[in-house]
Coordinates of C-alpha atoms in Angstrom, one line a residue:
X1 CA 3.5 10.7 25.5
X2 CA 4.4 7.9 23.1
X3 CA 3.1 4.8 22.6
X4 CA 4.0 1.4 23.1
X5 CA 4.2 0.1 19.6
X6 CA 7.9 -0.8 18.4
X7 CA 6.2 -0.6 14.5
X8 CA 10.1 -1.5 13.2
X9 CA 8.7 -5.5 13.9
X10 CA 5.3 -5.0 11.3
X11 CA 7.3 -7.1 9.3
X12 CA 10.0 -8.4 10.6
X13 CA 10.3 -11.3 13.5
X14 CA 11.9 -10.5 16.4
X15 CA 15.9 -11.4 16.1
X16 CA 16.3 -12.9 19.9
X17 CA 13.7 -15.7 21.2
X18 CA 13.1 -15.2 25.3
X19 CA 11.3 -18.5 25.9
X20 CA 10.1 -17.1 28.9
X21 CA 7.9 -14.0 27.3
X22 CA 7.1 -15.8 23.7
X23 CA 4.0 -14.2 21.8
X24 CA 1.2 -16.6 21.8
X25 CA -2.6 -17.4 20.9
X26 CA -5.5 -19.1 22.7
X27 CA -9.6 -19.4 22.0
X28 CA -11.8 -16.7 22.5
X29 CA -15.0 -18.4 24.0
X30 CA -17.4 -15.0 25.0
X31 CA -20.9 -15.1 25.7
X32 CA -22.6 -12.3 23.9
X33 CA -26.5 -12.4 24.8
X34 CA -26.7 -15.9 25.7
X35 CA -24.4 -17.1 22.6
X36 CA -21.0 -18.3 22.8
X37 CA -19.1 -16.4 20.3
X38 CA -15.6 -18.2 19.3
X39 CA -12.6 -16.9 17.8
X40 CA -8.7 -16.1 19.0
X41 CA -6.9 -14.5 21.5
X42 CA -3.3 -12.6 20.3
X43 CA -0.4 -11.2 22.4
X44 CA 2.6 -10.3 21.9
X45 CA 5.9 -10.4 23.5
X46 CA 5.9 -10.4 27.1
X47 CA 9.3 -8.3 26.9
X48 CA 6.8 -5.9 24.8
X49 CA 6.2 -2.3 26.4
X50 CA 3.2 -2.8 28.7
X51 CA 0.4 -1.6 28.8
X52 CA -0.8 -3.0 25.1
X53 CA -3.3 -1.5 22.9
X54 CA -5.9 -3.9 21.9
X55 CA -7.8 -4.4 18.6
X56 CA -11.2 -5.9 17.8
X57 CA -10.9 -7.4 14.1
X58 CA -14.1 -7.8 13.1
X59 CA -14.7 -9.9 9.9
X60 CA -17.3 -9.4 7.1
X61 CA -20.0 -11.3 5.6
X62 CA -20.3 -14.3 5.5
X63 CA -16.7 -14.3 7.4
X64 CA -15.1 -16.6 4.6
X65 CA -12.5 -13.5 3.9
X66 CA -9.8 -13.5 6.4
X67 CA -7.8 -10.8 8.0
X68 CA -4.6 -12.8 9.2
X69 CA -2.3 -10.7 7.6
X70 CA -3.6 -7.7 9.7
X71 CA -4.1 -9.2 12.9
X72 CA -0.3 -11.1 13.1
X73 CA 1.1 -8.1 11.9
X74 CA -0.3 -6.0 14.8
X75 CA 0.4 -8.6 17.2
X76 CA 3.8 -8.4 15.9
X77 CA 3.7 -4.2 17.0
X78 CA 2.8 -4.9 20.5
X79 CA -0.9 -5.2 20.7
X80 CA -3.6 -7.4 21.9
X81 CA -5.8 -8.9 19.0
X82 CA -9.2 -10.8 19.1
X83 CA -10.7 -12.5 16.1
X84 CA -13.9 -13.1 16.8
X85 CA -16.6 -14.8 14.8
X86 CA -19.9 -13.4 14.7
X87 CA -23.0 -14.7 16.0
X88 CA -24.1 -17.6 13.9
X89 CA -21.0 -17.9 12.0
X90 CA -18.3 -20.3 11.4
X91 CA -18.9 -22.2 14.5
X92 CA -20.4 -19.4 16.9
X93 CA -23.8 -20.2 18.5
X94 CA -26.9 -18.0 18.0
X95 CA -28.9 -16.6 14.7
X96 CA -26.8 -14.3 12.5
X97 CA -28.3 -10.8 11.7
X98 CA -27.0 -7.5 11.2
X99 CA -27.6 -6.3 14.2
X100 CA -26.4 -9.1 16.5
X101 CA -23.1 -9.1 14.8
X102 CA -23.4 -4.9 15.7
X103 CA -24.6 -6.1 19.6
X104 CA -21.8 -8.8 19.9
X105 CA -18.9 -5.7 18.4
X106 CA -20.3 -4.0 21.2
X107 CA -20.6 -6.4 23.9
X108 CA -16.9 -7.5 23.3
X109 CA -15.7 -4.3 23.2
X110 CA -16.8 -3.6 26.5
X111 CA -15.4 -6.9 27.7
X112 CA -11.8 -5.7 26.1
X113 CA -12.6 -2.3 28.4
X114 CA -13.3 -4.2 31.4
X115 CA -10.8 -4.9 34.6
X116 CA -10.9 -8.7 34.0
X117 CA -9.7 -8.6 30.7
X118 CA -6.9 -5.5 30.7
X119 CA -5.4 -6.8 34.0
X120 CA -5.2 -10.9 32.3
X121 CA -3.8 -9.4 29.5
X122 CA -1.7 -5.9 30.2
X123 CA -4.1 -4.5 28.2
X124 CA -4.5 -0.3 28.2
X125 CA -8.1 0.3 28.7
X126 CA -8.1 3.2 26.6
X127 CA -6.3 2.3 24.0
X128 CA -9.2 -0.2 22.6
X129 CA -10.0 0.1 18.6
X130 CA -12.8 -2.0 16.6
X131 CA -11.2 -2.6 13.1
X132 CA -13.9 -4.1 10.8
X133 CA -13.8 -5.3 7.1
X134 CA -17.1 -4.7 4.9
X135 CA -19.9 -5.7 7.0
X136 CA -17.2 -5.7 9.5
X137 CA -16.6 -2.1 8.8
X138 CA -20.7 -1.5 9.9
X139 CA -20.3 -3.5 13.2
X140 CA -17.0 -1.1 13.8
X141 CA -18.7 1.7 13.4
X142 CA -22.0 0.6 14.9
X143 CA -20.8 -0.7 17.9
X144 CA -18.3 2.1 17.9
X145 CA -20.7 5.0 17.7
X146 CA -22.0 4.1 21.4
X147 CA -18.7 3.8 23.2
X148 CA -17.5 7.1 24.5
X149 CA -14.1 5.5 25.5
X150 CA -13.3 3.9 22.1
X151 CA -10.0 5.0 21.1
X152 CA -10.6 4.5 17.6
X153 CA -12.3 3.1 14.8
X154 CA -11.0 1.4 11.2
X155 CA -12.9 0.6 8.8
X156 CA -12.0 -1.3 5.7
X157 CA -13.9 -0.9 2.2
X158 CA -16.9 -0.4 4.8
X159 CA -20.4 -1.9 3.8
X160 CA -23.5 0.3 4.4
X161 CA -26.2 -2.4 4.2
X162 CA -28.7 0.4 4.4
X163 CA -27.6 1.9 0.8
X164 CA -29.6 -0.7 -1.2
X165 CA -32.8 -1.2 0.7
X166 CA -34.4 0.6 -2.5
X167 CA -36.7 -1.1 -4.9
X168 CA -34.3 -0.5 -8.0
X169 CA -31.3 -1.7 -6.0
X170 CA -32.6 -4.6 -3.4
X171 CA -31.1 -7.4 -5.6
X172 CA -27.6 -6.2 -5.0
X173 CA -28.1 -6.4 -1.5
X174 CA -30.3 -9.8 -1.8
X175 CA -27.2 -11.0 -4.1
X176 CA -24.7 -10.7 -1.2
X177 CA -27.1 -12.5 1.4
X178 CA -26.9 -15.7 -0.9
X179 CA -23.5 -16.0 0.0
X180 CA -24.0 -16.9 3.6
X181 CA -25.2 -20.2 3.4
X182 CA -22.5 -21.5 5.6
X183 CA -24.4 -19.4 8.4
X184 CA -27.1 -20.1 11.2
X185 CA -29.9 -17.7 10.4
X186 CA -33.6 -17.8 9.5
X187 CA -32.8 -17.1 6.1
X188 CA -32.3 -14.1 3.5
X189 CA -35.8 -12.8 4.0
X190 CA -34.9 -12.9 8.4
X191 CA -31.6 -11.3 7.7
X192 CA -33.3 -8.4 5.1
X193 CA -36.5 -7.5 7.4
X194 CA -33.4 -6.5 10.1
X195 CA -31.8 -4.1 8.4
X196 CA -35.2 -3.0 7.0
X197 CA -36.6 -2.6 10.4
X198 CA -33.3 -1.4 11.9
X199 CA -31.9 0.9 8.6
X200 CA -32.1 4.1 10.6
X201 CA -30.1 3.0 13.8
X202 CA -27.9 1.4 10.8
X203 CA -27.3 3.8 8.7
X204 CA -23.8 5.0 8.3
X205 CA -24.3 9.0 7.3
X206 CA -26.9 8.7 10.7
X207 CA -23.9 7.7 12.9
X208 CA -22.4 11.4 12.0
X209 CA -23.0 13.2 15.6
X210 CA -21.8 10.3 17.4
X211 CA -18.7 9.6 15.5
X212 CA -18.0 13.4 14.5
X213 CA -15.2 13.3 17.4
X214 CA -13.7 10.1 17.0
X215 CA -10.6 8.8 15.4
X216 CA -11.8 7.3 12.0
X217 CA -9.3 6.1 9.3
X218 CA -11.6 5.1 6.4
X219 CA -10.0 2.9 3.7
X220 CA -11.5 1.9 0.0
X221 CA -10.9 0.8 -2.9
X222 CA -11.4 2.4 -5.9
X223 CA -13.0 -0.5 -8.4
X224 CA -14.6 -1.8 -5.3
X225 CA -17.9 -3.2 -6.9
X226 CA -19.2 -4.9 -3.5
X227 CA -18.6 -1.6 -1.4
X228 CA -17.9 1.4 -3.9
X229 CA -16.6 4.9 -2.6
X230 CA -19.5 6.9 -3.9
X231 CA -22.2 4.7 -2.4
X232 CA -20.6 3.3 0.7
X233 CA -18.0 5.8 2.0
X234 CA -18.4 9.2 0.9
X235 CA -22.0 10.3 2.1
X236 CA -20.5 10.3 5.4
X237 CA -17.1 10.8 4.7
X238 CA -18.1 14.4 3.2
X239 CA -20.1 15.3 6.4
X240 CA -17.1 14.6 9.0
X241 CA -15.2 16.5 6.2
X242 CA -17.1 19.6 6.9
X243 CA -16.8 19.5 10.8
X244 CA -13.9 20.6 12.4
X245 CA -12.3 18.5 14.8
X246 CA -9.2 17.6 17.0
X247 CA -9.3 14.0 16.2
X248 CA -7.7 12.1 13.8
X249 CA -9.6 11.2 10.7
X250 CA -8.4 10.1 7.3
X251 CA -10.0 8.4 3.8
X252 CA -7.7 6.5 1.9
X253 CA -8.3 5.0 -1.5
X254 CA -6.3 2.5 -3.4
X255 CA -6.4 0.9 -6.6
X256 CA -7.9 -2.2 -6.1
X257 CA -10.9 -4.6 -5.7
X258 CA -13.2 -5.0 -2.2
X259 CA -10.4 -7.6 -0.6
X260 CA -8.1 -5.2 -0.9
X261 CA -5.5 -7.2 -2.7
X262 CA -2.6 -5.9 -4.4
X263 CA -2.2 -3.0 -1.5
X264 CA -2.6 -5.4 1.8
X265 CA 1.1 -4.2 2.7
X266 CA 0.2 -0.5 2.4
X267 CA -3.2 -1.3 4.1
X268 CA -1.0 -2.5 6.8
X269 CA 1.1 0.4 7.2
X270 CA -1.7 2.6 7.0
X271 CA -3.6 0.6 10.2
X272 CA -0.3 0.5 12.3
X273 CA -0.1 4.5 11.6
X274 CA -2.9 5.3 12.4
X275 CA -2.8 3.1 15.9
X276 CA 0.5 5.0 16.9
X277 CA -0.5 8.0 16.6
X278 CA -4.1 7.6 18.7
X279 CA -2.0 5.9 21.2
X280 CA 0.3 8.8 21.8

């Protein structure tokens, strides 16, 4: 089976316009938990191989970094793309914490998997990934880690907020939270106490059994000082390491800062890979 990606458009536009079956965008208005979360709606091509596979690009904290190079590029391939913004950010109703941003990954996910949403959209139901950046990367695998039918998770420069709950470490993690002011929340003490109160259904290396089997493509940067390798990626990177398994699963590292920057092309290439081959 192959999939239905034609990867030869990741960067190039398509050469003959049908105005009949043009790629296009609308709003994402979901209702996660009594919140409207907003955000965009992606498709590609209508002269596209159908049935699509569809992506959840889920951004990080506070959402100011943006992904748009990713999720056109993937459009571009043949798949469905929704850009959501979490709970409580940039515009989305509710309180933002760590775990709703984890509840609404989930919630839309399932809403991607359901009959109302493939059929609108010529979506294949199991052909769904969460990609996440940083505190994206922790919704992704989250969210993921419940959902038996998730065809795959990516995670990019993943951020375990669970790392730095210890006393000689806190202010790094209390450093990052001052950067959300632009969010609805109770605060940097609200958003803390979560992850406190939540760090063991959090916790990255405790996602192990659940994700042991799924296809993972982990991706970090080496002079990452917001997410590095040793703290972030490799405690559970070195357990899924040591199991044997038929899925696919692969770290990559490149040279660069937490945004990526520098390598986004190869980060690209690496994402559309890794689709294509779960989706055939």
């Amino acid at each position: 089976m192959s999939s239905n990606l034609n990867i030869n458009n990741l960067f190039s536009d398509e050469e003959e316009v049908d105005p009949s079956a043009l790629p296009d965008y609308t709003t994402l208005d979901f209702v996660s938990n009594g919140s409207h979360i907003y955000g965009e709606i992606m498709w590609p091509s209508a002269n596209q191989t159908k049935p699509h596979p569809c992506v959840i690009m889920l951004h990080g904290f506070p959402g100011t970094a943006r992904n748009d190079d990713i999720s056109h590029a993937l459009c571009r391939i043949g798949c469905v793309v929704l850009v959501p913004h979490n709970r409580g950010a940039w515009g989305s109703q509710g309180k933002y914490l760590i775990t709703n941003c984890i509840e609404d990954a989930q919630n839309l996910a399932e809403y991607a998997h359901s009959a109302e949403f493939t059929e609108k959209y010529n979506v294949e139901p199991n052909q769904i990934f969460l990609l996440g950046h940083s505190m994206g990367a922790n919704s992704a695998l989250n969210a993921g880690r419940k959902l038996d039918w998730l065809k795959g998770i990516i995670m990019l420069t993943p951020y375990d907020p669970t790392r730095y709950l210890n006393r000689s470490k806190e202010s790094y993690f209390r450093s990052l939270l001052e950067e959300g002011k632009i969010l609805q929340s109770d605060g940097i003490d609200a958003i803390y106490e979560d992850v406190v109160l939540n760090r063991e259904e959090i916790s990255h290396i405790n996602a192990f059994e659940q994700v042991k089997d799924k296809n993972m493509i982990v991706i970090g940067g080496t002079y990452d000082s917001v997410s590095p390798v040793n703290e972030m990626v490799l405690p559970l990177w070195k357990k899924l390491e040591a199991h044997e398994t038929k899925a696919i699963q692969k770290r990559i590292e490149f040279l660069t800062e937490h945004g990526l920057l520098g390598r986004r092309i190869s980060v690209i290439k690496e994402i559309a890979a890794f689709i294509e081959k779960a989706c055939s």
